[in-house]
């Protein structure tokens, strides 16, 4: 209906009634009129209701009478009209007191006024008003469509919706190149839980958010593209209470907003592709003219004169088997965009951003060395580097809980050529770090130990031969006899060749350990008590890990 309680008091039967409490709430709007015939009617109210009652369903329940006004207020009702001289002589004082406390209008219906005297005129008003509203809405949608088709842009669309809604409208964006529009108001960003709620609902929903540091009722409409949340349109209750029409205005406007977002995203994808191609050549060391490269970098607002720390980030989806093609190409592309946006956000500082690119399914980040706390050019393993990597991995895991992330960190090398060296090492840290740690984590190239040398070897024939002469024989024996000699050998070396400690770790008897070691020596012709032969076994285990990593 969209009529205020104050105006409704001049219509039909209500014109013969009087407000006896809560006069300060007469600005509330009435959309529905409902009669209370059963005690639990409140659960069926829609909000903005005028509730008519004789109190008969609860007349003998003092607790229900005492809670009635608070319950109506909590569900967003507009007023309570009580018919007296039928089942109650007068309106209970607790109802009057609660109405004054909550500024919730309490109306006394005289005995000679029927419910129909009140409901029928309000219904007629609603029907007449709906025709006017429908015509007004169609004119608005025609206007805003013309704005969108005429290329007026998002600010014009936002301003048009604000005029129609008669409340403040703000636009939130997940896209850095598209600044959020908040009309110079301080708006709290959506929380992770609120974003998730919007993605599930896929429609406008009511929320409470901070506006200028005050909790304010609002309607939030998600801007979704291929089921990914790219922004929101929020209508704030700053001038009048919400009505059902506000939801329709937002829901009809958002597709036009989404088209504008799609334009920005498409342009950003093309620009990202150019950046990726250019930076790939730099990371691969294909730099013939450093001056030309630095000049071209400035076209992307990159300062390649600076020194950078290189991070490589990999992500895997455990729900998809390795080698299985992703048939949801569009969704995968959307997720890649979201990943890039999140990485940009994590590594942003001051008014600038780190350089972010995609290279062979890895997200590569070049972070200015002088921005890392506690670092200098003499020590590449300062805690600040690892803390930054750990923080990035943690935030990505929280945002994309379905994915698993690893971060590889190269040693620091200054200058343009240093990017190539740092990138190679960061990739190696990713490739070798997973089989080494057995889990996803942050791995610095220096932590690879002997693998830094093994990973650089070009001729794999001798390494494979060494593997076949040692660990390969144990793997074959374990497979054919359902044994665990490889695991035993790994634990034996991990426990500094202590029989007792290894037996305890493997939950076996010491004599069993002795038998297994004898079997290992018999199969490999390498004694675990001879330093040189023990080294061959250890190298065989390292090569085994390299083979598992696919290098």
Coordinates of C-alpha atoms in Angstrom, one line a residue:
X1 CA 0.0 0.0 0.0
X2 CA 2.8 2.4 0.9
X3 CA 0.5 4.6 3.1
X4 CA 1.7 6.0 6.4
X5 CA -0.1 5.3 9.6
X6 CA -0.8 9.0 9.9
X7 CA -2.5 9.1 6.5
X8 CA -4.4 5.9 7.1
X9 CA -6.0 7.4 10.2
X10 CA -7.9 9.7 7.8
X11 CA -9.3 6.8 5.7
X12 CA -12.5 4.8 6.2
X13 CA -13.1 3.2 9.6
X14 CA -9.8 4.4 11.0
X15 CA -11.0 8.0 10.7
X16 CA -13.3 7.1 13.6
X17 CA -10.5 5.6 15.7
X18 CA -7.8 7.2 17.7
X19 CA -4.1 6.7 18.4
X20 CA -3.6 6.1 22.1
X21 CA 0.2 5.4 22.2
X22 CA 3.3 5.5 20.1
X23 CA 2.4 8.7 18.3
X24 CA 6.1 9.2 17.3
X25 CA 5.8 6.2 15.0
X26 CA 3.0 7.5 12.7
X27 CA 5.6 7.8 9.8
X28 CA 5.6 4.0 9.5
X29 CA 4.2 2.7 6.3
X30 CA 1.4 0.1 5.9
X31 CA 1.6 -2.4 3.1
X32 CA -0.7 -5.2 4.5
X33 CA -3.7 -5.4 6.9
X34 CA -4.0 -8.6 8.9
X35 CA -6.5 -9.8 11.5
X36 CA -5.2 -11.7 14.5
X37 CA -7.4 -14.8 14.9
X38 CA -4.9 -17.2 16.4
X39 CA -2.1 -16.7 19.0
X40 CA 0.8 -17.4 16.6
X41 CA -0.2 -15.1 13.8
X42 CA 3.0 -13.1 14.2
X43 CA 5.0 -15.8 12.5
X44 CA 3.0 -15.2 9.3
X45 CA 3.4 -11.4 9.1
X46 CA 5.4 -10.0 6.2
X47 CA 6.5 -6.7 7.6
X48 CA 4.8 -3.2 7.3
X49 CA 1.6 -4.8 8.6
X50 CA -1.4 -3.2 10.4
X51 CA -2.6 -5.8 12.8
X52 CA -6.3 -5.8 13.8
X53 CA -7.3 -7.7 16.9
X54 CA -9.7 -8.0 19.8
X55 CA -7.0 -9.7 21.8
X56 CA -9.3 -12.7 22.1
X57 CA -6.7 -15.3 21.2
X58 CA -4.4 -14.1 24.0
X59 CA -6.8 -12.4 26.5
X60 CA -6.0 -15.0 29.2
X61 CA -2.2 -15.0 28.6
X62 CA -0.5 -12.1 30.4
X63 CA 2.9 -13.1 29.0
X64 CA 1.7 -13.1 25.4
X65 CA 0.0 -9.7 25.9
X66 CA 3.2 -8.3 27.4
X67 CA 5.3 -9.5 24.5
X68 CA 3.0 -8.6 21.7
X69 CA 4.2 -5.1 20.8
X70 CA 7.9 -6.1 21.0
X71 CA 7.3 -9.0 18.7
X72 CA 5.4 -6.9 16.2
X73 CA 8.2 -4.3 16.3
X74 CA 10.8 -7.0 15.8
X75 CA 9.2 -8.3 12.6
X76 CA 8.8 -4.8 11.1
X77 CA 5.1 -4.3 11.6
X78 CA 3.7 -0.8 11.4
X79 CA 0.9 -0.5 14.0
X80 CA -1.5 -2.4 16.3
X81 CA -5.2 -1.7 16.3
X82 CA -7.2 -3.1 19.3
X83 CA -11.0 -3.4 19.3
X84 CA -12.2 -2.7 22.8
X85 CA -15.6 -3.3 24.6
X86 CA -15.8 -6.8 23.1
X87 CA -13.4 -9.1 24.9
X88 CA -11.3 -6.4 26.8
X89 CA -12.8 -3.3 28.3
X90 CA -9.7 -1.2 27.5
X91 CA -6.2 -1.7 26.0
X92 CA -3.9 -3.3 28.6
X93 CA -1.4 -0.7 30.1
X94 CA 1.6 -2.9 29.2
X95 CA 0.6 -2.5 25.5
X96 CA 0.4 1.2 25.8
X97 CA 3.7 1.4 27.7
X98 CA 5.5 -0.7 25.1
X99 CA 4.0 1.3 22.3
X100 CA 5.4 4.5 23.8
X101 CA 8.7 3.0 24.5
X102 CA 9.2 1.6 20.9
X103 CA 7.4 4.5 19.1
X104 CA 5.0 1.9 17.8
X105 CA 1.5 3.2 17.1
X106 CA -1.3 1.7 19.2
X107 CA -4.8 2.4 17.8
X108 CA -8.1 1.9 19.7
X109 CA -11.0 0.7 17.5
X110 CA -14.3 1.8 18.7
X111 CA -17.0 -0.9 19.2
X112 CA -19.2 0.3 16.3
X113 CA -16.3 0.2 13.8
X114 CA -15.9 -3.2 12.0
X115 CA -12.8 -4.7 10.6
X116 CA -14.2 -4.4 7.1
X117 CA -14.7 -0.7 7.6
X118 CA -11.0 -0.5 8.0
X119 CA -9.7 -3.1 5.5
X120 CA -12.0 -2.3 2.5
X121 CA -10.9 1.4 2.1
X122 CA -7.3 0.5 2.6
X123 CA -7.6 -2.3 -0.1
X124 CA -9.2 0.1 -2.5
X125 CA -6.4 2.6 -1.9
X126 CA -3.9 -0.1 -2.6
X127 CA -5.5 -1.2 -5.9
X128 CA -5.7 2.4 -7.1
X129 CA -2.2 3.2 -6.0
X130 CA -0.8 0.0 -7.7
X131 CA -2.0 1.2 -11.1
X132 CA -0.2 4.5 -10.6
X133 CA 2.9 2.8 -9.2
X134 CA 2.9 0.4 -12.2
X135 CA 2.9 3.2 -14.7
X136 CA 5.6 5.1 -12.8
X137 CA 7.7 1.9 -12.6
X138 CA 7.5 1.3 -16.4
X139 CA 8.5 4.9 -17.1
X140 CA 11.5 4.4 -14.8
X141 CA 12.6 1.2 -16.4
X142 CA 12.4 2.8 -19.8
X143 CA 14.5 5.7 -18.6
X144 CA 17.2 3.6 -17.0
X145 CA 17.4 1.3 -20.0
X146 CA 17.9 4.3 -22.3
X147 CA 20.7 5.5 -20.0
X148 CA 22.4 2.1 -20.2
X149 CA 22.0 1.7 -23.9
X150 CA 23.2 5.3 -24.4
X151 CA 26.5 4.4 -22.7
X152 CA 26.0 6.8 -19.8
X153 CA 27.9 4.5 -17.5
X154 CA 27.4 3.2 -14.0
X155 CA 27.4 6.5 -12.1
X156 CA 24.3 7.6 -14.1
X157 CA 22.5 4.4 -13.4
X158 CA 23.3 4.6 -9.7
X159 CA 21.9 8.2 -9.6
X160 CA 18.7 7.2 -11.4
X161 CA 18.1 4.3 -9.0
X162 CA 18.7 6.7 -6.1
X163 CA 16.0 9.1 -7.4
X164 CA 13.5 6.3 -7.7
X165 CA 14.3 4.7 -4.4
X166 CA 14.3 8.0 -2.5
X167 CA 17.1 6.5 -0.4
X168 CA 20.9 6.5 -0.8
X169 CA 22.4 4.0 -3.2
X170 CA 26.0 2.8 -3.1
X171 CA 27.9 0.5 -5.4
X172 CA 30.5 -2.0 -4.2
X173 CA 33.0 -3.5 -6.6
X174 CA 35.4 -6.4 -6.5
X175 CA 37.2 -5.0 -9.5
X176 CA 40.1 -2.6 -8.7
X177 CA 39.7 -0.8 -12.0
X178 CA 36.1 0.0 -11.2
X179 CA 36.0 2.3 -8.2
X180 CA 33.1 1.8 -5.8
X181 CA 30.5 4.6 -5.7
X182 CA 29.6 5.6 -2.2
X183 CA 28.8 9.3 -2.6
X184 CA 31.5 10.3 -0.2
X185 CA 30.0 8.2 2.5
X186 CA 32.0 5.7 4.6
X187 CA 30.6 2.3 3.8
X188 CA 31.7 -0.9 5.5
X189 CA 32.7 -3.6 2.9
X190 CA 30.7 -6.8 2.8
X191 CA 32.0 -9.5 5.1
X192 CA 32.9 -12.9 3.8
X193 CA 29.7 -14.3 5.4
X194 CA 27.6 -11.6 3.7
X195 CA 29.2 -12.3 0.3
X196 CA 28.5 -16.0 0.7
X197 CA 24.9 -15.3 1.7
X198 CA 24.4 -13.1 -1.4
X199 CA 25.9 -15.8 -3.7
X200 CA 23.5 -18.4 -2.2
X201 CA 20.4 -16.1 -2.4
X202 CA 21.1 -14.8 -5.9
X203 CA 18.6 -12.0 -5.2
X204 CA 18.1 -8.8 -3.1
X205 CA 18.1 -9.4 0.7
X206 CA 17.9 -7.3 3.8
X207 CA 21.0 -6.7 5.8
X208 CA 22.4 -4.4 8.6
X209 CA 25.7 -2.7 7.5
X210 CA 27.8 0.1 8.8
X211 CA 27.2 3.5 7.1
X212 CA 29.3 6.3 8.5
X213 CA 30.1 4.0 11.4
X214 CA 26.4 3.5 12.3
X215 CA 24.5 0.3 11.8
X216 CA 21.9 1.0 9.1
X217 CA 19.2 -1.2 7.6
X218 CA 19.7 -1.8 3.9
X219 CA 18.8 -3.9 0.9
X220 CA 21.8 -5.5 -0.8
X221 CA 21.5 -6.8 -4.4
X222 CA 24.3 -9.0 -5.7
X223 CA 26.1 -8.3 -9.0
X224 CA 26.7 -11.9 -10.2
X225 CA 28.4 -13.0 -13.4
X226 CA 28.5 -16.8 -14.0
X227 CA 27.7 -17.3 -10.4
X228 CA 30.7 -15.2 -9.2
X229 CA 30.1 -12.2 -7.1
X230 CA 31.7 -9.1 -8.7
X231 CA 30.0 -6.4 -6.7
X232 CA 26.8 -5.2 -5.0
X233 CA 24.1 -2.5 -5.2
X234 CA 23.0 -1.4 -1.8
X235 CA 20.0 0.7 -1.0
X236 CA 20.3 2.3 2.5
X237 CA 17.4 3.3 4.7
X238 CA 18.4 7.0 5.0
X239 CA 15.2 8.9 4.2
X240 CA 12.2 6.5 4.3
X241 CA 11.4 2.9 5.3
X242 CA 11.6 0.2 2.6
X243 CA 8.6 -1.0 0.6
X244 CA 8.2 -4.0 -1.6
X245 CA 8.7 -1.8 -4.7
X246 CA 12.3 -1.2 -3.7
X247 CA 13.2 -4.8 -4.2
X248 CA 11.6 -4.7 -7.7
X249 CA 13.6 -1.6 -8.6
X250 CA 16.9 -3.1 -7.6
X251 CA 16.3 -6.5 -9.2
X252 CA 15.3 -5.0 -12.5
X253 CA 18.2 -2.6 -12.5
X254 CA 21.0 -5.0 -11.6
X255 CA 21.2 -6.7 -15.0
X256 CA 22.0 -3.4 -16.6
X257 CA 24.7 -2.8 -14.0
X258 CA 26.1 -6.3 -14.7
X259 CA 26.5 -5.4 -18.4
X260 CA 28.6 -2.4 -17.4
X261 CA 30.7 -4.6 -15.2
X262 CA 31.1 -7.1 -18.0
X263 CA 32.5 -4.4 -20.2
X264 CA 35.1 -3.5 -17.6
X265 CA 36.0 -7.2 -17.0
X266 CA 36.4 -7.9 -20.7
X267 CA 38.7 -4.9 -21.1
X268 CA 40.7 -6.0 -18.1
X269 CA 41.0 -9.5 -19.5
X270 CA 42.5 -8.2 -22.7
X271 CA 44.9 -5.9 -20.8
X272 CA 45.9 -8.8 -18.5
X273 CA 46.7 -11.0 -21.6
X274 CA 49.1 -8.3 -23.0
X275 CA 50.7 -8.0 -19.6
X276 CA 51.2 -11.7 -19.2
X277 CA 52.8 -12.1 -22.6
X278 CA 55.2 -9.2 -22.0
X279 CA 56.2 -10.3 -18.5
X280 CA 56.6 -13.9 -19.6
X281 CA 59.5 -12.9 -21.8
X282 CA 61.1 -11.0 -18.9
X283 CA 60.7 -14.0 -16.5
X284 CA 62.2 -16.3 -19.2
X285 CA 65.2 -14.1 -19.5
X286 CA 64.5 -13.0 -23.1
X287 CA 65.7 -9.5 -22.5
X288 CA 67.7 -8.1 -25.4
X289 CA 67.3 -4.4 -24.7
X290 CA 66.8 -3.5 -21.0
X291 CA 66.0 0.1 -21.8
X292 CA 63.2 -0.9 -24.2
X293 CA 61.8 -3.4 -21.7
X294 CA 61.7 -0.8 -18.9
X295 CA 60.0 1.7 -21.3
X296 CA 57.4 -0.8 -22.2
X297 CA 56.9 -1.7 -18.6
X298 CA 55.9 1.9 -17.9
X299 CA 53.1 1.5 -20.3
X300 CA 51.6 -0.9 -17.7
X301 CA 52.5 1.5 -14.9
X302 CA 55.3 -0.9 -13.8
X303 CA 58.7 0.4 -12.5
X304 CA 61.1 -2.3 -13.6
X305 CA 64.0 -0.2 -12.4
X306 CA 63.2 -1.4 -8.9
X307 CA 64.3 -4.6 -7.2
X308 CA 61.6 -7.3 -6.7
X309 CA 61.1 -10.4 -4.7
X310 CA 59.5 -13.2 -6.8
X311 CA 56.7 -15.4 -5.4
X312 CA 55.0 -18.2 -7.4
X313 CA 51.6 -19.4 -6.3
X314 CA 50.0 -22.6 -7.4
X315 CA 46.5 -23.8 -6.7
X316 CA 44.9 -27.2 -7.2
X317 CA 41.4 -28.5 -6.9
X318 CA 41.3 -31.8 -4.9
X319 CA 37.9 -32.6 -6.3
X320 CA 39.3 -32.8 -9.8
X321 CA 41.6 -35.8 -10.6
X322 CA 44.9 -34.9 -12.2
X323 CA 44.8 -35.0 -16.0
X324 CA 41.0 -34.7 -16.1
X325 CA 40.0 -31.8 -18.4
X326 CA 37.9 -29.1 -16.9
X327 CA 34.7 -28.9 -19.1
X328 CA 33.5 -25.9 -17.2
X329 CA 35.8 -23.6 -19.1
X330 CA 33.7 -20.5 -18.4
X331 CA 33.5 -21.1 -14.7
X332 CA 37.3 -21.8 -14.6
X333 CA 37.9 -18.5 -16.3
X334 CA 35.7 -16.7 -13.7
X335 CA 37.6 -18.3 -10.9
X336 CA 40.9 -17.3 -12.5
X337 CA 39.7 -13.7 -12.5
X338 CA 38.7 -13.9 -8.9
X339 CA 42.0 -15.4 -7.9
X340 CA 43.9 -12.6 -9.7
X341 CA 41.8 -9.9 -8.1
X342 CA 42.4 -11.5 -4.6
X343 CA 46.1 -11.7 -5.2
X344 CA 46.2 -8.0 -6.3
X345 CA 44.3 -7.1 -3.2
X346 CA 46.6 -9.1 -0.9
X347 CA 49.8 -7.6 -2.3
X348 CA 48.5 -4.1 -2.6
X349 CA 50.4 -1.4 -0.6
X350 CA 49.9 2.4 -0.3
X351 CA 48.8 3.8 -3.7
X352 CA 50.6 1.1 -5.7
X353 CA 50.3 -2.6 -6.4
X354 CA 52.7 -5.4 -6.9
X355 CA 53.2 -6.8 -10.4
X356 CA 51.0 -9.8 -10.9
X357 CA 50.9 -12.2 -13.9
X358 CA 49.9 -15.7 -14.9
X359 CA 52.6 -18.0 -16.3
X360 CA 51.8 -21.7 -17.0
X361 CA 49.0 -22.0 -14.5
X362 CA 51.1 -20.3 -11.8
X363 CA 50.3 -16.8 -10.4
X364 CA 53.6 -15.0 -10.3
X365 CA 54.0 -12.0 -8.0
X366 CA 56.8 -9.4 -8.2
X367 CA 56.8 -7.6 -4.9
X368 CA 59.0 -4.5 -4.3
X369 CA 61.9 -5.6 -2.1
X370 CA 62.1 -2.4 -0.2
X371 CA 58.5 -2.9 1.0
X372 CA 59.2 -6.2 2.8
X373 CA 59.8 -5.5 6.6
X374 CA 63.3 -6.5 7.9
X375 CA 64.9 -7.3 4.6
X376 CA 68.2 -6.2 3.0
X377 CA 70.2 -7.3 0.0
X378 CA 72.5 -9.5 2.0
X379 CA 70.0 -11.9 3.4
X380 CA 67.3 -13.4 1.2
X381 CA 65.7 -15.4 3.9
X382 CA 64.6 -12.6 6.3
X383 CA 61.4 -13.5 8.2
X384 CA 59.5 -10.7 6.4
X385 CA 59.6 -12.7 3.1
X386 CA 58.2 -15.9 4.6
X387 CA 55.6 -14.0 6.7
X388 CA 54.3 -12.3 3.5
X389 CA 54.1 -15.6 1.7
X390 CA 52.3 -17.3 4.6
X391 CA 49.8 -14.4 4.9
X392 CA 49.0 -14.6 1.2
X393 CA 48.5 -18.3 1.3
X394 CA 46.3 -18.1 4.4
X395 CA 44.1 -15.4 2.9
X396 CA 43.7 -17.3 -0.4
X397 CA 42.8 -20.4 1.5
X398 CA 40.1 -18.6 3.4
X399 CA 38.6 -17.0 0.3
X400 CA 38.8 -20.2 -1.8
X401 CA 38.3 -23.0 0.7
X402 CA 37.8 -25.5 -2.1
X403 CA 41.3 -25.0 -3.4
X404 CA 44.7 -25.9 -2.1
X405 CA 47.5 -23.4 -2.4
X406 CA 51.3 -23.6 -2.3
X407 CA 53.7 -20.6 -2.5
X408 CA 57.3 -20.9 -3.8
X409 CA 59.8 -18.2 -3.0
X410 CA 63.0 -17.7 -4.9
X411 CA 66.1 -16.1 -3.5
X412 CA 66.5 -12.3 -4.0
X413 CA 68.3 -11.1 -7.0
X414 CA 68.5 -7.4 -7.8
X415 CA 67.8 -5.8 -11.2
X416 CA 66.0 -6.8 -14.3
X417 CA 68.0 -10.0 -14.8
X418 CA 67.3 -10.9 -11.2
X419 CA 63.6 -11.5 -12.1
X420 CA 64.6 -14.4 -14.3
X421 CA 66.7 -16.1 -11.6
X422 CA 64.2 -15.4 -8.9
X423 CA 61.4 -16.8 -11.1
X424 CA 63.3 -20.0 -11.9
X425 CA 63.9 -20.7 -8.2
X426 CA 60.4 -19.9 -7.1
X427 CA 59.1 -22.4 -9.7
X428 CA 61.6 -25.0 -8.5
X429 CA 60.5 -24.4 -4.9
X430 CA 56.9 -25.1 -5.9
X431 CA 57.7 -28.2 -7.9
X432 CA 60.1 -29.8 -5.4
X433 CA 58.4 -28.4 -2.3
X434 CA 55.3 -30.5 -2.6
X435 CA 56.9 -34.0 -2.6
X436 CA 59.3 -32.9 0.0
X437 CA 56.8 -31.6 2.5
X438 CA 53.9 -33.9 1.6
X439 CA 51.5 -31.0 2.0
X440 CA 50.7 -27.6 0.6
X441 CA 52.7 -24.8 2.2
X442 CA 55.2 -22.0 1.6
X443 CA 58.6 -23.3 0.4
X444 CA 61.7 -21.1 0.0
X445 CA 64.3 -22.3 -2.5
X446 CA 67.0 -22.4 0.1
X447 CA 65.0 -25.1 2.0
X448 CA 65.4 -27.5 -0.9
X449 CA 68.9 -28.5 0.3
X450 CA 70.5 -31.1 -2.0
X451 CA 67.6 -30.8 -4.4
X452 CA 68.9 -27.4 -5.5
X453 CA 71.7 -29.4 -7.2
X454 CA 69.7 -32.5 -8.3
X455 CA 67.1 -30.3 -9.8
X456 CA 69.7 -28.6 -12.1
X457 CA 71.0 -31.8 -13.6
X458 CA 70.4 -32.1 -17.3
X459 CA 71.4 -35.8 -17.9
X460 CA 68.8 -37.9 -16.1
X461 CA 70.1 -41.2 -17.4
X462 CA 72.7 -41.6 -14.6
X463 CA 70.2 -40.5 -12.0
X464 CA 67.7 -43.0 -13.2
X465 CA 70.3 -45.7 -13.2
X466 CA 71.3 -44.9 -9.6
X467 CA 67.6 -45.0 -8.7
X468 CA 67.1 -48.4 -10.3
X469 CA 70.2 -49.8 -8.6
X470 CA 69.0 -48.7 -5.1
X471 CA 65.5 -47.6 -4.3
X472 CA 64.0 -49.0 -7.5
X473 CA 64.7 -52.5 -6.3
X474 CA 63.1 -51.8 -3.0
X475 CA 60.0 -50.3 -4.7
X476 CA 59.7 -53.4 -6.9
X477 CA 60.1 -55.8 -3.9
X478 CA 57.5 -53.8 -1.8
X479 CA 55.0 -54.0 -4.7
X480 CA 55.4 -57.8 -5.2
X481 CA 55.5 -58.8 -1.5
X482 CA 53.2 -56.1 0.1
X483 CA 56.2 -55.0 2.1
X484 CA 57.3 -51.6 3.4
X485 CA 61.1 -51.5 2.9
X486 CA 61.1 -48.0 1.3
X487 CA 59.1 -46.5 4.2
X488 CA 61.4 -48.3 6.7
X489 CA 64.5 -46.9 5.1
X490 CA 63.1 -43.3 5.0
X491 CA 62.2 -43.5 8.7
X492 CA 65.6 -45.1 9.6
X493 CA 67.4 -42.1 8.0
X494 CA 64.9 -39.6 9.5
X495 CA 65.7 -41.0 12.9
X496 CA 69.5 -40.6 12.5
X497 CA 69.9 -44.4 11.9
X498 CA 68.6 -45.3 15.4
X499 CA 67.2 -48.8 15.4
X500 CA 65.2 -48.2 18.6
X501 CA 63.7 -44.9 17.6
X502 CA 62.8 -46.1 14.1
X503 CA 61.2 -49.3 15.6
X504 CA 59.1 -47.2 18.0
X505 CA 58.0 -44.9 15.2
X506 CA 57.0 -47.8 13.0
X507 CA 55.4 -49.8 15.9
X508 CA 57.6 -52.8 15.2
X509 CA 60.1 -54.8 17.3
X510 CA 63.8 -54.0 17.0
X511 CA 64.4 -57.5 15.6
X512 CA 61.9 -56.8 12.8
X513 CA 63.9 -53.6 12.0
X514 CA 67.1 -55.6 11.9
X515 CA 65.6 -58.1 9.5
X516 CA 64.2 -55.3 7.2
X517 CA 67.6 -53.6 7.1
X518 CA 69.3 -56.9 6.2
X519 CA 66.8 -57.4 3.4
X520 CA 67.5 -53.8 2.1
X521 CA 71.2 -54.5 2.1
X522 CA 70.6 -57.9 0.3
X523 CA 68.5 -56.3 -2.5
X524 CA 70.7 -53.2 -3.1
X525 CA 74.2 -54.4 -2.2
X526 CA 74.5 -51.3 -0.1
X527 CA 75.3 -51.5 3.6
X528 CA 73.4 -49.0 5.8
X529 CA 76.5 -49.0 8.1
X530 CA 78.9 -47.9 5.3
X531 CA 79.0 -44.1 4.9
X532 CA 79.5 -44.2 1.1
X533 CA 76.9 -46.9 0.4
X534 CA 74.5 -45.2 2.8
X535 CA 74.9 -42.0 0.8
X536 CA 73.9 -43.9 -2.4
X537 CA 70.7 -45.0 -0.7
X538 CA 69.9 -41.5 0.5
X539 CA 70.5 -40.2 -3.0
X540 CA 68.2 -42.9 -4.3
X541 CA 65.4 -41.6 -2.0
X542 CA 66.0 -38.1 -3.2
X543 CA 65.7 -39.1 -6.8
X544 CA 62.6 -41.0 -6.0
X545 CA 61.0 -37.8 -4.8
X546 CA 62.1 -36.0 -7.9
X547 CA 60.5 -38.7 -10.0
X548 CA 57.3 -38.3 -8.1
X549 CA 57.3 -34.6 -8.7
X550 CA 57.3 -35.2 -12.4
X551 CA 60.6 -33.3 -13.0

